[in-house]
Tab-separated table of C-alpha atoms in Angstrom:
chain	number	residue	atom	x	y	z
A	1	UNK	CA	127.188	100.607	105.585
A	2	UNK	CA	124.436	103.211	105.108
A	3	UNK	CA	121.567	102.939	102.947
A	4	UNK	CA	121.644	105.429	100.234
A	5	UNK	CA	118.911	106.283	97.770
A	6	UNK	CA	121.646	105.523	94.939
A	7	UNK	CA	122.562	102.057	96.219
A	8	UNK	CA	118.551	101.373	96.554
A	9	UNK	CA	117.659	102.510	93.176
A	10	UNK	CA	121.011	100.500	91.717
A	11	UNK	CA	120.584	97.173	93.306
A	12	UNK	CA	117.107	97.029	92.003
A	13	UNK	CA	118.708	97.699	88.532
A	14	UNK	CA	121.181	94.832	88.765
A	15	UNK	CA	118.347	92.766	89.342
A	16	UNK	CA	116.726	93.528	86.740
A	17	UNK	CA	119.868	93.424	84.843
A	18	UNK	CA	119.865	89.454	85.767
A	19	UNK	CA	116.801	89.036	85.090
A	20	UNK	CA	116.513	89.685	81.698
A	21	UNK	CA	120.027	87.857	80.868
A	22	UNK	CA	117.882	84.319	82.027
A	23	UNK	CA	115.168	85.529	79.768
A	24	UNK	CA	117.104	86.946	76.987
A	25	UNK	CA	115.646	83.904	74.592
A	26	UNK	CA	112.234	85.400	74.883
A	27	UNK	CA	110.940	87.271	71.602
A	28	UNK	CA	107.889	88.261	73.592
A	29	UNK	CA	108.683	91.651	75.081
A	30	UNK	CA	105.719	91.792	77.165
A	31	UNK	CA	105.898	88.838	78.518
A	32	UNK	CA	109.747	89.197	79.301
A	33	UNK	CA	107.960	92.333	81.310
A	34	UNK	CA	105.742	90.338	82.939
A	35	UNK	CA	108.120	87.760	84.197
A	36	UNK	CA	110.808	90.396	84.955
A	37	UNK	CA	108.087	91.820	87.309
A	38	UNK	CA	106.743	89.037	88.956
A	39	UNK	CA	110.781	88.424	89.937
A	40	UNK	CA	110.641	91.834	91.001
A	41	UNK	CA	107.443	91.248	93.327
A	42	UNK	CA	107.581	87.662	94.500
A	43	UNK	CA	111.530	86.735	94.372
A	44	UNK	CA	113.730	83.829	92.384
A	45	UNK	CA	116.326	81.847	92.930
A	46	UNK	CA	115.571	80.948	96.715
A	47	UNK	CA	115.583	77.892	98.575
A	48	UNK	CA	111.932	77.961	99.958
A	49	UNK	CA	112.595	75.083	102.375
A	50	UNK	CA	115.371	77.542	104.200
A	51	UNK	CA	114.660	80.177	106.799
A	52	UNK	CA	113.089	83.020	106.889
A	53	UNK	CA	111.256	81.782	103.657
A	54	UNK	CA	110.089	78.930	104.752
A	55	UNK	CA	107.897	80.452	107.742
A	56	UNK	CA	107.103	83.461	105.948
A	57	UNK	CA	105.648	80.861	102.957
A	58	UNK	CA	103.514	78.863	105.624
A	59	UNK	CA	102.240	82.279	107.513
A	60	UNK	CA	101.219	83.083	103.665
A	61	UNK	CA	99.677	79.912	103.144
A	62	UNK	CA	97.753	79.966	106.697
A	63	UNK	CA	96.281	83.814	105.554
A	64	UNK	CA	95.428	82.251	102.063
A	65	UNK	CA	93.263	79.571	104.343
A	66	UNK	CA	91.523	82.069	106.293
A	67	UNK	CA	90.335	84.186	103.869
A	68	UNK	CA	89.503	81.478	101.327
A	69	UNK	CA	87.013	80.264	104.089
A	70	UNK	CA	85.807	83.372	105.057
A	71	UNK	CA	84.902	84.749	101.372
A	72	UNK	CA	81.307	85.018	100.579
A	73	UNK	CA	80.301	86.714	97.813
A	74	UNK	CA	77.478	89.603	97.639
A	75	UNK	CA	76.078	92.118	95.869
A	76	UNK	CA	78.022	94.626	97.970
A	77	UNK	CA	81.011	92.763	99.509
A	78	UNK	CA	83.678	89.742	98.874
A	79	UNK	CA	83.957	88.911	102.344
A	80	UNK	CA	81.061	90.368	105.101
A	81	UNK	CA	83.432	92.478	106.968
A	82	UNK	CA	84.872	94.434	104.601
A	83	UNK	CA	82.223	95.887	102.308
A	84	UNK	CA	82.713	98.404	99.680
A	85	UNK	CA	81.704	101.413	100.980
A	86	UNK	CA	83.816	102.652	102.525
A	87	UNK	CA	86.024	101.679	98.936
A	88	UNK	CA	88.945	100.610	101.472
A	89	UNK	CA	87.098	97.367	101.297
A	90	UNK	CA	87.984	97.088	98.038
A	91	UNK	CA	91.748	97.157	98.039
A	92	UNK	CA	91.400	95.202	101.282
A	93	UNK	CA	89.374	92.596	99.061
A	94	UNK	CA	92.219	92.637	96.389
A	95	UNK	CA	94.965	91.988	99.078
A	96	UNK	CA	93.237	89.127	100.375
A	97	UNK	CA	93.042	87.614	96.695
A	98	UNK	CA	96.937	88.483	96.436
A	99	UNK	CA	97.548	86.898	99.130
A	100	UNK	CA	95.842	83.962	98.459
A	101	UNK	CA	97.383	84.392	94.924
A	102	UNK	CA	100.587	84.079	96.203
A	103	UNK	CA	99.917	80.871	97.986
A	104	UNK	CA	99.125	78.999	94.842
A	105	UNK	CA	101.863	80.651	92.498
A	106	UNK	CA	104.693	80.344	94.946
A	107	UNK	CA	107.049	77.523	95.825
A	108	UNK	CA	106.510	75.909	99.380
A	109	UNK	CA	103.353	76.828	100.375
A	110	UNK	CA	101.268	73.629	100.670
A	111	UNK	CA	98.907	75.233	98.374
A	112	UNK	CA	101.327	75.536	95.433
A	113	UNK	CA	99.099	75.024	92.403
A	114	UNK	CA	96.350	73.988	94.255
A	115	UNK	CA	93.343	74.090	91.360
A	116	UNK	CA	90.698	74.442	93.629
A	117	UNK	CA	92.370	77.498	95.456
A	118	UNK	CA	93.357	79.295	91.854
A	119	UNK	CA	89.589	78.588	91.103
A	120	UNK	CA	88.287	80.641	94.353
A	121	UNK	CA	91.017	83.208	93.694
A	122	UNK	CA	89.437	83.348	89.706
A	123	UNK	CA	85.890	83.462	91.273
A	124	UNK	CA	86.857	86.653	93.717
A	125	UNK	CA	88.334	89.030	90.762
A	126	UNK	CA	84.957	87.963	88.576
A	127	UNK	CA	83.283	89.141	91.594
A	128	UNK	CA	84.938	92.616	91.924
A	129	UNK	CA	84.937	92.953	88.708
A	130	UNK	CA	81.307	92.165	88.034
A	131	UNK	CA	79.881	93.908	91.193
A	132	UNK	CA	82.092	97.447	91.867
A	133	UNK	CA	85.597	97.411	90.165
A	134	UNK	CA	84.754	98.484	86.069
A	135	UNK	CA	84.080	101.042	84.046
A	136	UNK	CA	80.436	101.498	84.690
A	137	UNK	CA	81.410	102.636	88.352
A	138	UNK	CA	81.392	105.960	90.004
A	139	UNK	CA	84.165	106.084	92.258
A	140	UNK	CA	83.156	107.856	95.914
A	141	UNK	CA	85.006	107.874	99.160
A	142	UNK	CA	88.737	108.246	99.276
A	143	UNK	CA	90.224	108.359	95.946
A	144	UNK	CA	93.654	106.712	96.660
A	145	UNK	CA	91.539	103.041	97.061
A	146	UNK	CA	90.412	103.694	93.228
A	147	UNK	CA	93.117	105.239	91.813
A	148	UNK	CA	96.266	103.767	93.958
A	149	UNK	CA	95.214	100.964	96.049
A	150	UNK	CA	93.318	98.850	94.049
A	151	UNK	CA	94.756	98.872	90.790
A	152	UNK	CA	98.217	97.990	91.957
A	153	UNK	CA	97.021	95.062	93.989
A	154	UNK	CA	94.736	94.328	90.375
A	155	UNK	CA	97.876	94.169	88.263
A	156	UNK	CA	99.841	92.361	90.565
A	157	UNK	CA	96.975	89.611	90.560
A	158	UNK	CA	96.763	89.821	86.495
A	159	UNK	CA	100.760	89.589	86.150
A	160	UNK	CA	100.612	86.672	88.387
A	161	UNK	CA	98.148	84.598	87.254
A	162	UNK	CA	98.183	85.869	83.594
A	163	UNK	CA	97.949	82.142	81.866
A	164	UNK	CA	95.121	81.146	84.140
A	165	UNK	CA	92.899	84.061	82.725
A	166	UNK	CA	91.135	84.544	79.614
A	167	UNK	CA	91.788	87.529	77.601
A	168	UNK	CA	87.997	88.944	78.528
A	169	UNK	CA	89.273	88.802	82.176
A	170	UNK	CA	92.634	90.294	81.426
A	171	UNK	CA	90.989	92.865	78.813
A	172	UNK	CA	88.021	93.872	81.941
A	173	UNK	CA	91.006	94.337	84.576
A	174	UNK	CA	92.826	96.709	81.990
A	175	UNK	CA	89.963	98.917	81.595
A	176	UNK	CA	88.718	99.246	84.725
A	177	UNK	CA	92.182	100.625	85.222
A	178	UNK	CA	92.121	102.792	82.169
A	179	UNK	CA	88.963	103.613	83.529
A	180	UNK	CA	89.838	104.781	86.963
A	181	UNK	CA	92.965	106.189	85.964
A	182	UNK	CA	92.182	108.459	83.182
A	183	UNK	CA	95.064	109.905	80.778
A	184	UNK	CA	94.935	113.172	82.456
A	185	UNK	CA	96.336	111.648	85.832
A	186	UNK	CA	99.239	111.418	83.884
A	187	UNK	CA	99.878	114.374	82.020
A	188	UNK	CA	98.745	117.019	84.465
A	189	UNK	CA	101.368	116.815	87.367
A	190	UNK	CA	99.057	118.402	90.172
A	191	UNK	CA	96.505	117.705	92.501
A	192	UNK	CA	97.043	114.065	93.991
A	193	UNK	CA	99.599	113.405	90.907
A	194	UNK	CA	102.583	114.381	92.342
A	195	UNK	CA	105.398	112.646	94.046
A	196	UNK	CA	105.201	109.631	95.420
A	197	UNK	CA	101.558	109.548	94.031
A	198	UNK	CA	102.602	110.235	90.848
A	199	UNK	CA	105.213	107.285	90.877
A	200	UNK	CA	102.006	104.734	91.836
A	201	UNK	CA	100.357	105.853	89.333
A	202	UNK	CA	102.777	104.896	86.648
A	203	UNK	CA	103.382	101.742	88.225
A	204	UNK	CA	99.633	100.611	87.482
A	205	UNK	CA	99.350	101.894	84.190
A	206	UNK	CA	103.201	100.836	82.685
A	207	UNK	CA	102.069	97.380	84.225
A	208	UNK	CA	98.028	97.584	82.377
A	209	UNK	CA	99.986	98.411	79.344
A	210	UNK	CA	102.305	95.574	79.812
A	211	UNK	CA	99.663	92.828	80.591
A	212	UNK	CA	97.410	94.592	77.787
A	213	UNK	CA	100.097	94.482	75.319
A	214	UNK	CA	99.531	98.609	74.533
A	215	UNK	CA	103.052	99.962	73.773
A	216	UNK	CA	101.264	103.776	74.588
A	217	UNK	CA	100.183	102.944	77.941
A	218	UNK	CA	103.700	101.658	78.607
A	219	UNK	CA	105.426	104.607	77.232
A	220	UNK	CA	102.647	107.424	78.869
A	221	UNK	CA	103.461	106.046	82.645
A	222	UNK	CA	106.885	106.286	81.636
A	223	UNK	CA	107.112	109.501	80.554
A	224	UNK	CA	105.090	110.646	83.208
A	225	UNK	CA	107.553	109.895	85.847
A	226	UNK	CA	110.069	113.054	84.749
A	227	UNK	CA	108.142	115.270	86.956
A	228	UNK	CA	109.282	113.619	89.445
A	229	UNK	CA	113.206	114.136	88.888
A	230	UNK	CA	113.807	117.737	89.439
A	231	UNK	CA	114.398	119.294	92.446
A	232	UNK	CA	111.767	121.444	94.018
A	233	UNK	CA	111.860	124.500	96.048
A	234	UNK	CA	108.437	124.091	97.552
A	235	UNK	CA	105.790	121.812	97.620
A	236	UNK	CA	106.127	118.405	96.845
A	237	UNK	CA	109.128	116.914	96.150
A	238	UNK	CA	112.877	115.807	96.139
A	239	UNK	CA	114.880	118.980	98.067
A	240	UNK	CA	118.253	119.677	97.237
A	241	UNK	CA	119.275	119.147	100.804
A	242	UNK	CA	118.291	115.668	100.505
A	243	UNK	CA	114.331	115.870	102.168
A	244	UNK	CA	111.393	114.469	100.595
A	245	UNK	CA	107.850	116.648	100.941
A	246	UNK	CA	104.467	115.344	100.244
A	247	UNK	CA	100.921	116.595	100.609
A	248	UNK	CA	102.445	119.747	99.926
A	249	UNK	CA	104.376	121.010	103.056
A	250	UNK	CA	104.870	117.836	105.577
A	251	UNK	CA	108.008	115.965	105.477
A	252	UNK	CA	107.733	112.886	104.122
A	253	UNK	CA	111.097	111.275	103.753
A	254	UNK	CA	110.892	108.001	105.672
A	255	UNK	CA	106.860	106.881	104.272
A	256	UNK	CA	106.188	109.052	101.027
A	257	UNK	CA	109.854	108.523	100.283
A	258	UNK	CA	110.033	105.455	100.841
A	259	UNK	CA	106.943	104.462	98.558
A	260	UNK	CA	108.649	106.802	96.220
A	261	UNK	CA	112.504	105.293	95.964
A	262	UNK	CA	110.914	101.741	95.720
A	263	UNK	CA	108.545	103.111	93.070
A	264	UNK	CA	111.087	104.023	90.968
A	265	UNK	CA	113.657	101.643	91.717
A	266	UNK	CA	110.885	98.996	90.599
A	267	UNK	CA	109.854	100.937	87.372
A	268	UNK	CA	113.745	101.710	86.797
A	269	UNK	CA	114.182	98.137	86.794
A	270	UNK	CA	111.351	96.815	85.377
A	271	UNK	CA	111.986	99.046	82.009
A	272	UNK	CA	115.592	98.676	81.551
A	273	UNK	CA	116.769	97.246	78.355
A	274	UNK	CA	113.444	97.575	76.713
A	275	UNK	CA	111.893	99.807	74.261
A	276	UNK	CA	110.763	101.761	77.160
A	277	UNK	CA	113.513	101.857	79.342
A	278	UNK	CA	113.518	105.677	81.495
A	279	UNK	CA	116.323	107.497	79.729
A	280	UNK	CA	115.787	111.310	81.090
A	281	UNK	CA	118.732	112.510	81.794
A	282	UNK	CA	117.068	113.783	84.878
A	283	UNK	CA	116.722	110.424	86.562
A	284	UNK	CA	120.269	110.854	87.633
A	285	UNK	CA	119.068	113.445	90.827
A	286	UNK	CA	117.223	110.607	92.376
A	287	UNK	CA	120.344	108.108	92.476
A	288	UNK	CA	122.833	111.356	93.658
């Protein structure tokens, strides 16, 4: 059976949909959020002692190892070989903390809540957080580390190990984000805000509104995903004929359009049934 964009974008609705019958009880909307994302991201449900989880568990578990030995905290790096500048080291440094964070949050790992492990993970966000990854910062370089990369892997770290951090670490990740990804990103669809761009974009700032319990934040990433519905006649973009464009002429469909059908499916799903759910009419173009 082929793939379509419709059956994507609908399966990650129906699990959404199941989702948030098991968690119907909850009176905490943002938390339901969180949780609903985190199944989203990491999986439920699965036997972790069964193949292919259980190898792809232990190769997550061996990375966590590695990179928990090799972190050494600097002034201008988490780990000596990949130092801020250029700021890929700094989503690089965030994926080795997810990674590690998924280790100690998820089933079958041999490092499942492993204290001493959650307390080097805790001790690596201070670090970016302290040292290059706020408010007081200057982004340089390549602005799709500050802007895209880093942030997402940020709020997938907060989301996951939400009850392990105090609200001064959960309140520094949100504005670093808020920071780095000012309101205007959002309402000005141009520039590196388009597309599949644009569709990152909202991810990190529906999930910092989420985690930061700010109903605007939540309902400014969602509105800013309309844009993205239409059809375009040039530049980037959904085409009638079915093509995807991105960095304004080169055909994107299989990369940019993948990043942007799972962005959406996961936002689609993520917001469903909540006081934010994506109700523009114009959604329906990216599921024909």
């Amino acid at each position: 059976m082929r793939l379509t964009r419709r059956a994507l974008l609908l399966a990650a609705t129906l699990v959404a949909t199941s989702t948030s019958v098991s968690r119907a009880a909850d009176p905490d909307p943002y938390a339901d959020l969180r949780h609903r994302w985190l199944a989203l991201s990491l999986g439920e449900g699965y036997d972790p002692t069964a193949e292919p989880y259980a190898s792809r568990l232990a190769e997550t578990a061996e990375l966590a190892r590695a990179f928990r030995t090799a972190m050494a905290p600097a002034p201008t790096s988490l780990w000596p070989d990949r130092p801020y500048d250029p700021p890929s080291g700094i989503t690089q440094s965030y994926s080795r903390l997810w990674t590690m964070a998924q280790a100690y949050v998820q089933p079958g790992t041999g490092a499942t809540g492993d204290d001493t492990l959650l307390a080097d993970v805790l001790r690596g966000l201070d670090h970016l957080s302290a040292t290059v990854y706020n408010p007081s910062t200057t982004r340089y370089g390549n602005w799709w580390e500050w802007q895209i990369g880093s942030p997402r892997l940020l709020m997938d770290l907060v989301a996951a190990l939400h009850d392990h951090l105090t609200d001064t670490q959960r309140q520094a990740a949100c504005a670093a984000v808020d920071h780095f990804i000012p309101d205007t990103m959002l309402t000005d669809y141009s520039g590196t805000s388009t597309g599949a761009n644009r569709v990152d974009l909202c991810r990190s700032v529906a999930l910092r509104g989420i985690l930061g319990r700010a109903p605007d934040r939540i309902a400014l990433a969602r509105d800013a995903l309309s844009p993205v519905f239409p059809y375009v006649t040039r530049g980037d973009g959904l085409y009638p004929d079915g093509s995807f464009v991105q960095h304004t002429w080169v055909a994107y469909s299989g990369t940019y359009g993948q990043v942007l059908l799972d962005g959406l499916g996961r936002l689609f799903a993520l917001l469903a049934g909540s006081a934010w759910e994506v109700t523009d009419p114009a959604r329906q173009i990216v599921l024909d």
